[in-house]
Each structure stands twice: as C-alpha cells, then as structure tokens.
PDB file of C-alpha atoms in Angstrom:
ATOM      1  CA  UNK A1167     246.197 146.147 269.264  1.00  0.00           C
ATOM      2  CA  UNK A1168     245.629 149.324 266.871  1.00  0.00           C
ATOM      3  CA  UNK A1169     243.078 147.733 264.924  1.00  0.00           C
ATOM      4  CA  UNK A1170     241.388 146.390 267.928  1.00  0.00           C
ATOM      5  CA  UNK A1171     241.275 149.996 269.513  1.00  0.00           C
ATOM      6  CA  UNK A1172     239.779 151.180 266.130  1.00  0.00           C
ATOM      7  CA  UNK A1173     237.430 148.486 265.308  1.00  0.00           C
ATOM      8  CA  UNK A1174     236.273 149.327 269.574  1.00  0.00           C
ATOM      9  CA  UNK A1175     236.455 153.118 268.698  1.00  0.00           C
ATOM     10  CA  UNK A1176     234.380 152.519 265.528  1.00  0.00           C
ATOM     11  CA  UNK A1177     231.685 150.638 266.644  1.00  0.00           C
ATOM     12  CA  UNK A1178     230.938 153.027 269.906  1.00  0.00           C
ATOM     13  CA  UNK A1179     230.724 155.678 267.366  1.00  0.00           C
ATOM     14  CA  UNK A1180     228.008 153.893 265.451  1.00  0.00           C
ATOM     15  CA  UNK A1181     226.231 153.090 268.648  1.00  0.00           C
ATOM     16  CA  UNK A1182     226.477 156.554 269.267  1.00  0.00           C
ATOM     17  CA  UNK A1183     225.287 157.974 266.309  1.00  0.00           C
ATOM     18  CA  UNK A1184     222.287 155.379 266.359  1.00  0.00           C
ATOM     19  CA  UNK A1185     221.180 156.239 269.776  1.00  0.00           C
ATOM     20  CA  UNK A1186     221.109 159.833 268.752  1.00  0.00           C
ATOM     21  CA  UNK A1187     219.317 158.948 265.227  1.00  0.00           C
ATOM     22  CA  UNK A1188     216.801 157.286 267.140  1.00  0.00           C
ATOM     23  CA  UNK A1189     215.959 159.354 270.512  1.00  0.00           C
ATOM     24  CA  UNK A1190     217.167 162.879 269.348  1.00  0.00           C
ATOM     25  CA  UNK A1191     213.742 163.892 267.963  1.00  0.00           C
ATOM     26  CA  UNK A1192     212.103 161.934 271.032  1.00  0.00           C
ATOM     27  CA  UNK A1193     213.964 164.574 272.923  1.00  0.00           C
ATOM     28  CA  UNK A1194     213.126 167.873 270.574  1.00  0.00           C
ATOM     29  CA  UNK A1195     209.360 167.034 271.168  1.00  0.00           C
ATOM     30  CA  UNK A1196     209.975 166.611 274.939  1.00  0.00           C
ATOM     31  CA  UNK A1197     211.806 169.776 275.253  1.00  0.00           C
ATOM     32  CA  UNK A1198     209.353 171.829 273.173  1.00  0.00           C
ATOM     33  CA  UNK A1199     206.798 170.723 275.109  1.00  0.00           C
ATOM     34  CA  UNK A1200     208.084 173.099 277.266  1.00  0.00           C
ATOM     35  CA  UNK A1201     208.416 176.002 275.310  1.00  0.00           C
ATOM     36  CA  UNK A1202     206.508 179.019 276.127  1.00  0.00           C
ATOM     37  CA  UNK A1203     206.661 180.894 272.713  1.00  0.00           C
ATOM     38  CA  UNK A1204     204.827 177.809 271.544  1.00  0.00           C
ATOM     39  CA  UNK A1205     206.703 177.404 267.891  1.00  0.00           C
ATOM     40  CA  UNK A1206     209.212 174.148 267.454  1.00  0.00           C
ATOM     41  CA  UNK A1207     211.889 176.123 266.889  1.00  0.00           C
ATOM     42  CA  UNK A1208     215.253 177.456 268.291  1.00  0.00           C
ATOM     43  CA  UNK A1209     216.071 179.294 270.600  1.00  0.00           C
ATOM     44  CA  UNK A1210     214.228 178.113 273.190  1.00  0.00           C
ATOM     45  CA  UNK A1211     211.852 180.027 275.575  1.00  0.00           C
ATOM     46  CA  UNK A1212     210.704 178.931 278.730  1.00  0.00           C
ATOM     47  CA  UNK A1213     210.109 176.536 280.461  1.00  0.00           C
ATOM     48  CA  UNK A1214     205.853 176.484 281.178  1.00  0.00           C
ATOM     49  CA  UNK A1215     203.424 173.519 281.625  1.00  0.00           C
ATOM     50  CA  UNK A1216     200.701 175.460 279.943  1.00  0.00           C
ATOM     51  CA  UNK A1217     200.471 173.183 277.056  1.00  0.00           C
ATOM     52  CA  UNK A1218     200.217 169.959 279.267  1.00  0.00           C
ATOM     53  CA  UNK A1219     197.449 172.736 281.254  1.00  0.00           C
ATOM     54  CA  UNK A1220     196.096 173.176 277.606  1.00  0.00           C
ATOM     55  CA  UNK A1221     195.998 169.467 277.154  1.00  0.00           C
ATOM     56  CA  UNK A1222     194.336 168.330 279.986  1.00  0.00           C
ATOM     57  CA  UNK A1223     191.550 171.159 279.419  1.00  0.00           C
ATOM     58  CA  UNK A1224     190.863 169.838 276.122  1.00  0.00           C
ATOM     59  CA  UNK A1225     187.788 167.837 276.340  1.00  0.00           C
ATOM     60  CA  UNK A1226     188.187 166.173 273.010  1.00  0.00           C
ATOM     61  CA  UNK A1227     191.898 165.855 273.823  1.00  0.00           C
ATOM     62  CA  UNK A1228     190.731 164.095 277.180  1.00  0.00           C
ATOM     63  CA  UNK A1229     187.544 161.890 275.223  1.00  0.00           C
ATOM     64  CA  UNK A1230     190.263 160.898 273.065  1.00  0.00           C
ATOM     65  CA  UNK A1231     192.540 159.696 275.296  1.00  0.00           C
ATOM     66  CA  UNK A1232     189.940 157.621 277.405  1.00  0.00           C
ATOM     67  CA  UNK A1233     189.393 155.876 274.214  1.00  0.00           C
ATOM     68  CA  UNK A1234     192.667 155.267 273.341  1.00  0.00           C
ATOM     69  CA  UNK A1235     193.217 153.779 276.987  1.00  0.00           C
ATOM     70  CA  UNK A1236     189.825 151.925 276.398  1.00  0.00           C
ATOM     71  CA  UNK A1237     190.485 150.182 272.983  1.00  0.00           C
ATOM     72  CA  UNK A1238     194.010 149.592 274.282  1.00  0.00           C
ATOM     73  CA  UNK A1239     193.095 147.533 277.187  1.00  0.00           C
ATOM     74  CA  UNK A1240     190.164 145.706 275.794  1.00  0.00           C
ATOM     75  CA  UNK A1241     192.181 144.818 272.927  1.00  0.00           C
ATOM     76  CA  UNK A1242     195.162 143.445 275.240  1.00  0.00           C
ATOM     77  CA  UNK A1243     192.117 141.608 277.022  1.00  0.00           C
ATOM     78  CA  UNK A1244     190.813 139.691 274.057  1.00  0.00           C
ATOM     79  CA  UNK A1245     194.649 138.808 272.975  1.00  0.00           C
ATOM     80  CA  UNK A1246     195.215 137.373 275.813  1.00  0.00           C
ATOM     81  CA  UNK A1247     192.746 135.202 275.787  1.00  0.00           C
ATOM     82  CA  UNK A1248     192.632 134.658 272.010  1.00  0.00           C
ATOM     83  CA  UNK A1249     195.776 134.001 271.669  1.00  0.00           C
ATOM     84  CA  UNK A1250     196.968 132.029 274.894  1.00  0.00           C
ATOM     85  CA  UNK A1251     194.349 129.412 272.954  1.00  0.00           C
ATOM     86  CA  UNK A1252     195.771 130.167 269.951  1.00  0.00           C
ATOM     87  CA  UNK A1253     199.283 129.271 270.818  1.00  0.00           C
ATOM     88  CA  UNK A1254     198.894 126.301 273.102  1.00  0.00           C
ATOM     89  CA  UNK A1255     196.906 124.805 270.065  1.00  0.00           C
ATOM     90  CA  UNK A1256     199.867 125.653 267.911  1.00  0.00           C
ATOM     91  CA  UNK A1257     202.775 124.424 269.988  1.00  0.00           C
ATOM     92  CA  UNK A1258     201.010 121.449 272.150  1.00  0.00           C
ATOM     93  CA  UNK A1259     198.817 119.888 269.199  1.00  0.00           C
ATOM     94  CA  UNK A1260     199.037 118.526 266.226  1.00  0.00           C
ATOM     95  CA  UNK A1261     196.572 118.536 263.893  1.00  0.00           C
ATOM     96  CA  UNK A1262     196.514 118.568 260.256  1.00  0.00           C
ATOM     97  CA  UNK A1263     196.913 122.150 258.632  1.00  0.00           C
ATOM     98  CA  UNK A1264     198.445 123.366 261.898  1.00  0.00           C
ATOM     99  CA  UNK A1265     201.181 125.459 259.346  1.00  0.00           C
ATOM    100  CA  UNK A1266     198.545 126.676 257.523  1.00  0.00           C
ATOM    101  CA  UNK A1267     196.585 127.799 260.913  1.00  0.00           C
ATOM    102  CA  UNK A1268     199.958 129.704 262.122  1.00  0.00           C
ATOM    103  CA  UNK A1269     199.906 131.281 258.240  1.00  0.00           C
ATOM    104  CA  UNK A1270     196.475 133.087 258.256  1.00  0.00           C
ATOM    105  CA  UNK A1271     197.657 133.992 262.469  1.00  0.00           C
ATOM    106  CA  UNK A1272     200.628 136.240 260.641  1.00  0.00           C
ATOM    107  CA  UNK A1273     198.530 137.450 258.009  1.00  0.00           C
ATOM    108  CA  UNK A1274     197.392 140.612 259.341  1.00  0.00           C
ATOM    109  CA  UNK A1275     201.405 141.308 259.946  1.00  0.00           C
ATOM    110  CA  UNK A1276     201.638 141.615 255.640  1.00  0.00           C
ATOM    111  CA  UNK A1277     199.267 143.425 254.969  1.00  0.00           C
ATOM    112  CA  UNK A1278     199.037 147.247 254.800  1.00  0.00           C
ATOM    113  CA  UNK A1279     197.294 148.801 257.706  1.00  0.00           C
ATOM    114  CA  UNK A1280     195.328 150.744 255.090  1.00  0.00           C
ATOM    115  CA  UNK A1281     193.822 147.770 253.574  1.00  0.00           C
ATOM    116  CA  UNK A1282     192.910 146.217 256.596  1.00  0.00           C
ATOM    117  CA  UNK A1283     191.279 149.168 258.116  1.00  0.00           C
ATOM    118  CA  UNK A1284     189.118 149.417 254.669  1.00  0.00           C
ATOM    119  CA  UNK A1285     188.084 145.871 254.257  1.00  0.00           C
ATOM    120  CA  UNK A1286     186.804 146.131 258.000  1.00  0.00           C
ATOM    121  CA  UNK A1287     184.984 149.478 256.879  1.00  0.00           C
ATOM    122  CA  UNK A1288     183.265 146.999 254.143  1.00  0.00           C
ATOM    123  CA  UNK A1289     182.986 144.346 256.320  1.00  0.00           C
ATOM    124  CA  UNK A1290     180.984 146.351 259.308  1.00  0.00           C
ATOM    125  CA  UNK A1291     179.103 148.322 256.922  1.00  0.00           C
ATOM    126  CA  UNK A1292     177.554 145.834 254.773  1.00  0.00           C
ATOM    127  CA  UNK A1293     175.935 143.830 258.034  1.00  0.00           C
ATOM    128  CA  UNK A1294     175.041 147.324 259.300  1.00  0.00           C
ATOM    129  CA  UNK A1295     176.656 147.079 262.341  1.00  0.00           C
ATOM    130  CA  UNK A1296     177.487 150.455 263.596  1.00  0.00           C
ATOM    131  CA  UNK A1297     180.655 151.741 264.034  1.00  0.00           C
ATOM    132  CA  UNK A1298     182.034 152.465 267.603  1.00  0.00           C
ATOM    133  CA  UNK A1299     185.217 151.989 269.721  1.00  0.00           C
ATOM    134  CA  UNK A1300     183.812 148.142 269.866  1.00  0.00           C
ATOM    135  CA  UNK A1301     184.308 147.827 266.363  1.00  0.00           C
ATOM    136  CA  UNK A1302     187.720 149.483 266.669  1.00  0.00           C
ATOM    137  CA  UNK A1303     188.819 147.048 269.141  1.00  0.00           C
ATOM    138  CA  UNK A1304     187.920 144.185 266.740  1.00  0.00           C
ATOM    139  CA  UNK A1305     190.201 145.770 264.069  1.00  0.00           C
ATOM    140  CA  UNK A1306     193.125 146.348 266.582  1.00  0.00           C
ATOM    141  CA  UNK A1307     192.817 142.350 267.802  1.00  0.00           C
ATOM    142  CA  UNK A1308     192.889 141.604 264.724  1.00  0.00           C
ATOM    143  CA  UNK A1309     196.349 143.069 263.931  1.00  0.00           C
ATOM    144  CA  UNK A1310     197.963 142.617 267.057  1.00  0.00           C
ATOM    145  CA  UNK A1311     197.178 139.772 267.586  1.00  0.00           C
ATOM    146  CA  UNK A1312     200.229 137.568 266.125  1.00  0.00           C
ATOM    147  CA  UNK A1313     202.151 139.291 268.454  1.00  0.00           C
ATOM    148  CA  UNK A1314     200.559 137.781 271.171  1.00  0.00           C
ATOM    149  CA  UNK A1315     200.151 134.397 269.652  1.00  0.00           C
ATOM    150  CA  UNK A1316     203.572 133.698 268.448  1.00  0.00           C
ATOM    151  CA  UNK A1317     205.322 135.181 271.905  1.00  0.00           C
ATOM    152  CA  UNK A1318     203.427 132.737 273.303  1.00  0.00           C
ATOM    153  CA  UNK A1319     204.097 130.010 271.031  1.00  0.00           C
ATOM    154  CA  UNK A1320     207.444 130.360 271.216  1.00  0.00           C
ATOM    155  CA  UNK A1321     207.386 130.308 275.444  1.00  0.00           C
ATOM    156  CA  UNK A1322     204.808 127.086 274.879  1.00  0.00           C
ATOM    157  CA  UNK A1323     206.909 125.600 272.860  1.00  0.00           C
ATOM    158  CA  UNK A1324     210.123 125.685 274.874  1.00  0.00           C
ATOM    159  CA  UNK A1325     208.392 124.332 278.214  1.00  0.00           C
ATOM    160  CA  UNK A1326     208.331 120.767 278.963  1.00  0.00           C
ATOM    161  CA  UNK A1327     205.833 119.092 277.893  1.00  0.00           C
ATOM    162  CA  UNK A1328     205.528 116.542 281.143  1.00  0.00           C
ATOM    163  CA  UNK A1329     204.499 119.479 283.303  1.00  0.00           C
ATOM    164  CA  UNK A1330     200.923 119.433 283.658  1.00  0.00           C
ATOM    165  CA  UNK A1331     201.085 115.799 283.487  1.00  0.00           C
ATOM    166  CA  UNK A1332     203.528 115.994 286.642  1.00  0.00           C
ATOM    167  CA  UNK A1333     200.999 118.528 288.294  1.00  0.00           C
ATOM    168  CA  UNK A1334     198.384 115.704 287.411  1.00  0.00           C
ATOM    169  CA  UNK A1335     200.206 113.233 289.098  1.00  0.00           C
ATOM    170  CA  UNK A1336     200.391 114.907 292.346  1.00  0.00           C
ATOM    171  CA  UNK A1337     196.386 115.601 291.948  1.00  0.00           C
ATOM    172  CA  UNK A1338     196.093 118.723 290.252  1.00  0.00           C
ATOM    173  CA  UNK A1339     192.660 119.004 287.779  1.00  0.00           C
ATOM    174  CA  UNK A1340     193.212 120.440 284.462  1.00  0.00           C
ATOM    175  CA  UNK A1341     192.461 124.195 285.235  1.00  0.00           C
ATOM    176  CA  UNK A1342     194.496 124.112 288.558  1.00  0.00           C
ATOM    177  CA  UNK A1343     197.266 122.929 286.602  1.00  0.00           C
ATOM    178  CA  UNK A1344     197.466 125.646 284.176  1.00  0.00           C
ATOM    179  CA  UNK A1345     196.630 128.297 286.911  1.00  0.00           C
ATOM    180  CA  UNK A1346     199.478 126.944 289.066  1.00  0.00           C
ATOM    181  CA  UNK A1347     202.115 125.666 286.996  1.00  0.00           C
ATOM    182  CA  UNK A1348     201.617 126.429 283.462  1.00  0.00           C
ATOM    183  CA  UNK A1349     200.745 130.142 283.590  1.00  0.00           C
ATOM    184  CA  UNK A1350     203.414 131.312 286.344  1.00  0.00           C
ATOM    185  CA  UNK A1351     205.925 129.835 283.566  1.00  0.00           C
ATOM    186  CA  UNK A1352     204.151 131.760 280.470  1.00  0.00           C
ATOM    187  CA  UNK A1353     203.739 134.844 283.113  1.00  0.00           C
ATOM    188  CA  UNK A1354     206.511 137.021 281.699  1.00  0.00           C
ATOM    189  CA  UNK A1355     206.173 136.191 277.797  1.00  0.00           C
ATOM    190  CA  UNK A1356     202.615 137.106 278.302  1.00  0.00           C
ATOM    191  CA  UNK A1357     203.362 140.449 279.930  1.00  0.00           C
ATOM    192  CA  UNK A1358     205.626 141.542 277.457  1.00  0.00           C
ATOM    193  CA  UNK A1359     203.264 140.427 274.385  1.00  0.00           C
ATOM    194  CA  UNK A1360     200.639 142.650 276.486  1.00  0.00           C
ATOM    195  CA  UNK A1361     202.788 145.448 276.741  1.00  0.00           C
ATOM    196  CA  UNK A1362     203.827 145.288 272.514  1.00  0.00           C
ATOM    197  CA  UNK A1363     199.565 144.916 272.172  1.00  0.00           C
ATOM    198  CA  UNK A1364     199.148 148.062 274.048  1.00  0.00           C
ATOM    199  CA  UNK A1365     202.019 150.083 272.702  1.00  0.00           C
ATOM    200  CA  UNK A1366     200.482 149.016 268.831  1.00  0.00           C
ATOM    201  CA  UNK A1367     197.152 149.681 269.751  1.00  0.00           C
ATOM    202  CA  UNK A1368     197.897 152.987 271.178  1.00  0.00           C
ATOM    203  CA  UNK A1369     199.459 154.082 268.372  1.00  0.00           C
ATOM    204  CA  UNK A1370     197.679 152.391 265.703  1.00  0.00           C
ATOM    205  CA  UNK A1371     195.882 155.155 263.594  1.00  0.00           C
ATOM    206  CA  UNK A1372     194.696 153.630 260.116  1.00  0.00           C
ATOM    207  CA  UNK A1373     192.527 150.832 261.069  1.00  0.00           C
ATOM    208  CA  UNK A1374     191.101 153.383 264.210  1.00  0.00           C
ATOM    209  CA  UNK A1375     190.138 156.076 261.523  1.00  0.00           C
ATOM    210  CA  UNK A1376     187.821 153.654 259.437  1.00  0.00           C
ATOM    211  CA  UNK A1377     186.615 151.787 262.488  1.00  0.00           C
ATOM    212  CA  UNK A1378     186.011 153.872 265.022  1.00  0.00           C
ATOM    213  CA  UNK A1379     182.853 156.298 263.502  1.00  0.00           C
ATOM    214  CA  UNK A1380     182.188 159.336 265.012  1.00  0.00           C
ATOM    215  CA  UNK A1381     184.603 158.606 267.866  1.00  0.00           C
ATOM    216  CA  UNK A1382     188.534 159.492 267.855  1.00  0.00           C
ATOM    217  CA  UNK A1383     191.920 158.540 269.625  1.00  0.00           C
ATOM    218  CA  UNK A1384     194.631 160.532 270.370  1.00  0.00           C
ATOM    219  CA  UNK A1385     196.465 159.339 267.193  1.00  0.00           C
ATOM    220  CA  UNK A1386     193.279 161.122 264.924  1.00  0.00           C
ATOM    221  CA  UNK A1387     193.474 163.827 266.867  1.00  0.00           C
ATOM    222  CA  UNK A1388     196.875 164.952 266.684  1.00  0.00           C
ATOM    223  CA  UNK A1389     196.554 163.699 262.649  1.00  0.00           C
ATOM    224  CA  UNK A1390     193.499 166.623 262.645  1.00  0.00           C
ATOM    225  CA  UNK A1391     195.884 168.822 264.532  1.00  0.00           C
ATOM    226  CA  UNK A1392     198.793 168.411 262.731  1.00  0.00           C
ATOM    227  CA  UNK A1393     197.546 168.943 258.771  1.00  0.00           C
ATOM    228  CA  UNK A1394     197.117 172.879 260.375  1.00  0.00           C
ATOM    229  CA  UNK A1395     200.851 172.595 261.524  1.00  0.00           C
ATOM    230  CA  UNK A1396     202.822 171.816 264.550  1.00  0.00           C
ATOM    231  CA  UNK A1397     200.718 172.793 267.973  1.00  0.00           C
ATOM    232  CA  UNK A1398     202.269 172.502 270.715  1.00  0.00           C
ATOM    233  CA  UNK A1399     199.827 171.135 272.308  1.00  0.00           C
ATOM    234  CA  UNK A1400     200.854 167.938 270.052  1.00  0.00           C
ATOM    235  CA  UNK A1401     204.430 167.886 271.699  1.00  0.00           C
ATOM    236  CA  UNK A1402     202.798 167.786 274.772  1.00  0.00           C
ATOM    237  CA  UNK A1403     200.545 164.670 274.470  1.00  0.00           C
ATOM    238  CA  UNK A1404     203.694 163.306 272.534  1.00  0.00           C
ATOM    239  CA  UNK A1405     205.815 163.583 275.622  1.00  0.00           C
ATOM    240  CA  UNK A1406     202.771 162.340 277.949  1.00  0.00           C
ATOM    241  CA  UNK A1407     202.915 159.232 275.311  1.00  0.00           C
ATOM    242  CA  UNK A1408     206.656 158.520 275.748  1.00  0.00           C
ATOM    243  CA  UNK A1409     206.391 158.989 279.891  1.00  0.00           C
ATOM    244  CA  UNK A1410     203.220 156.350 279.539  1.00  0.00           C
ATOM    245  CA  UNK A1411     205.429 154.484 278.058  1.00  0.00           C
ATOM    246  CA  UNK A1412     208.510 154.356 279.968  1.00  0.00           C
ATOM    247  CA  UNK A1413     206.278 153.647 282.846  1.00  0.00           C
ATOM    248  CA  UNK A1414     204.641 150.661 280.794  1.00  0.00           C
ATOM    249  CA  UNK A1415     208.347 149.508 280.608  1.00  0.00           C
ATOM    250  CA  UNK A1416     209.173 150.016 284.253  1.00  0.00           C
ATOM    251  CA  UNK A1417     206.035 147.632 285.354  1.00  0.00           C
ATOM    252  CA  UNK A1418     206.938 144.949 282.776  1.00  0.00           C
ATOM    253  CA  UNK A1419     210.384 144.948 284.786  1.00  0.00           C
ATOM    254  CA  UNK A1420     208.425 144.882 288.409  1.00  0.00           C
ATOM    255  CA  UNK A1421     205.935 142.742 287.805  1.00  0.00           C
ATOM    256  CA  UNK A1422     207.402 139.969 285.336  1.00  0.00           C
ATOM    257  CA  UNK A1423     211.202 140.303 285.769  1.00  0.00           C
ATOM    258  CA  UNK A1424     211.902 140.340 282.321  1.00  0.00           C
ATOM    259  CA  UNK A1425     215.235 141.716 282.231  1.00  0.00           C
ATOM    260  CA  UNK A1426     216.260 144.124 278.841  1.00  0.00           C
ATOM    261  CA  UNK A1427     220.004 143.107 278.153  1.00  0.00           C
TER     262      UNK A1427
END
C-alpha cells in the first residue's frame, strides 16, 4: 500500500515538474508582455498593453504577420490536396515501389531545415525564378508535408475498404462518394494534420529566410530583433502566437471533435 502511495506520489511529482519544465517560460514571456519597465526581468512592473499597442503599430511587424498567415494557409491548402492524393495512393493501391514512394514522402522529416532551405536557394536561383512568399510556400509544403500525408495514411488505411463500393451500390458516382462518405470519415485526421501544417509553417524560420527574398515573417523578424536583445515587443507577438494558438486548438475541438485525452 506504501509503495503504491509512493510510486502515485512519485509519478505526480514528475508530471509536475514536466508541466512546469515545459509551460513555465511560456508563462514568463506572457507575463512580461505585460511589463511596463519593458526589461525581462524581476520584479515586475505593471501591467500595460503598450507593447501589444507597439506591435500592432509596427508596419513591418504587421507585413510580417500577413505573410506568415499567408504562407501558412496556402501551404495547409496545397497539403491538403497533395497529400489527401498522396495517401489514398499509399494506403488504397498497390503498385510496385509503393515503400520506396512513402520513403522520399518522409525525407524532408531527416533532413536539417538548414539544408533544405539552401538547396531550395540553389534550386530557385539557378532557373531564375524570383524569390517571393510563393517560393516560400513551396519550401514549407515541402517539409510539412509528411505530416499531412502519413495522418492521412494512417486514417485511409484503417477505413474499410468496401465503403465507396457500398456508396456505389446505392448509386453514388465516384466524386459523390468521396464527398459524402469518404471525406466526412477522414474529416477529423485531416483537421488535425492542417492544424500541425499551420503550427510548422508558422514557426518555420530556416527554409523562410532563404526562400522568401526581400520579404519576412514574424519568425525573421523577431530573429532581427532578438540578435539586439530581448524587446519586449518580442514577448508580445510571442504571447499573440501562443493565444493564436490555443484558439487553433479550440476550433480543431469544435469543428472536428477530436478529443485530446
């Protein structure tokens, strides 16, 4: 009964001390964010919202942002439909080299971010194609997009295979099939594989650096800000990141009732 107690005891301490490991600086940037002597440092003076008032003055700070919202969506756009392809041709057919097709799909997951994002430097500069937040979506697809694929792949897989042929049965054409049956039963994987694409992209910051040009996002920006220190201004769009997020988590549970045990 002891050792039960302890071995209960122990392992809600460890829980503890994870949870604290992992949101406690979450929490310092949040609260800083707040602080009106503007240094990241104890005590703490306040509270003001002139930072998030600095922020949202910023017109690099706001240019940024649109393009981080812009390369985030149109890459989620282009893995879904890359990789909903992608995975039904993984898990529904079989066709010779399909492990070696699934292979170069997790590629991008090995290797470094920094290699990537030079090699698509290379790549766009030597057929002179201009770089732009087009060319930055490209690089972000290409890196998220085994998320999407294999989330999908692993949903594909686990359906029954007779469905479609059941909807054909009762008269349903290909498309109307997958519109009706097939894709309210992928709904939720898809959502969530969405919601890891836009969290990645958002944050991504090495392959945006060497393929978006002249543009930035808001994870360059606060990289320019932060080699002259910690601004505050940086715990601000930090804690506008994390409430973008919670909200991001909050319409995965609405809309697709995918349920976080």
């Amino acid at each position: 009964m002891n050792q039960g107690r302890f071995s209960t005891f122990a392992f809600s301490l460890y829980t503890a001390i994870l949870l604290v490991f992992l949101f406690a600086p979450i929490a310092i940037v949040v609260l800083f964010s707040f602080d009106a002597k503007g240094l990241a440092a104890f005590p703490f003076e306040g509270p003001t919202t002139e930072w998030y008032m600095s922020v949202a003055r910023d017109p690099i700070m706001r240019k940024a942002a649109v393009n981080s919202v812009f390369v985030a969506l149109g890459t989620t756009i282009c893995c879904i439909l890359i990789g909903t392809s992608a995975a039904f041709a993984i898990a529904r057919f079989r066709f010779r080299r399909a492990s070696l097709f699934a292979g170069l799909m997790a590629l991008p997951l090995l290797l470094p971010h920094l290699l990537l994002g030079i090699s698509l430097l290379s790549f766009f500069t030597s057929l002179g194609i201009g770089l732009s937040v087009w060319t930055a979506i490209i690089g972000h697809v290409l890196i998220t997009l085994p998320f999407m694929v294999f989330t999908l792949t692993s949903r594909i897989a686990s359906l029954d295979p007779q469905i479609p042929e059941a909807a054909a049965t009762l008269g349903a054409n290909p498309a109307q099939a997958f519109y009706r049956v097939t894709l309210p039963l992928i709904r939720s994987a898809m959502v969530g594989a969405a919601l890891l694409v836009v969290a990645w992209s958002l944050d991504e910051f090495s392959v945006s650096f060497f393929t978006i040009g002249s543009d930035n996002t808001l994870p360059i920006v606060i990289w320019g800000q932060m080699r002259a220190g910690v601004s505050p201004t940086v715990n601000a769009i930090s804690a506008i990141m994390v409430l973008a997020t919670i909200l991001l988590i909050y319409v995965v549970h609405r809309v697709s009732d995918i349920r976080f045990q």
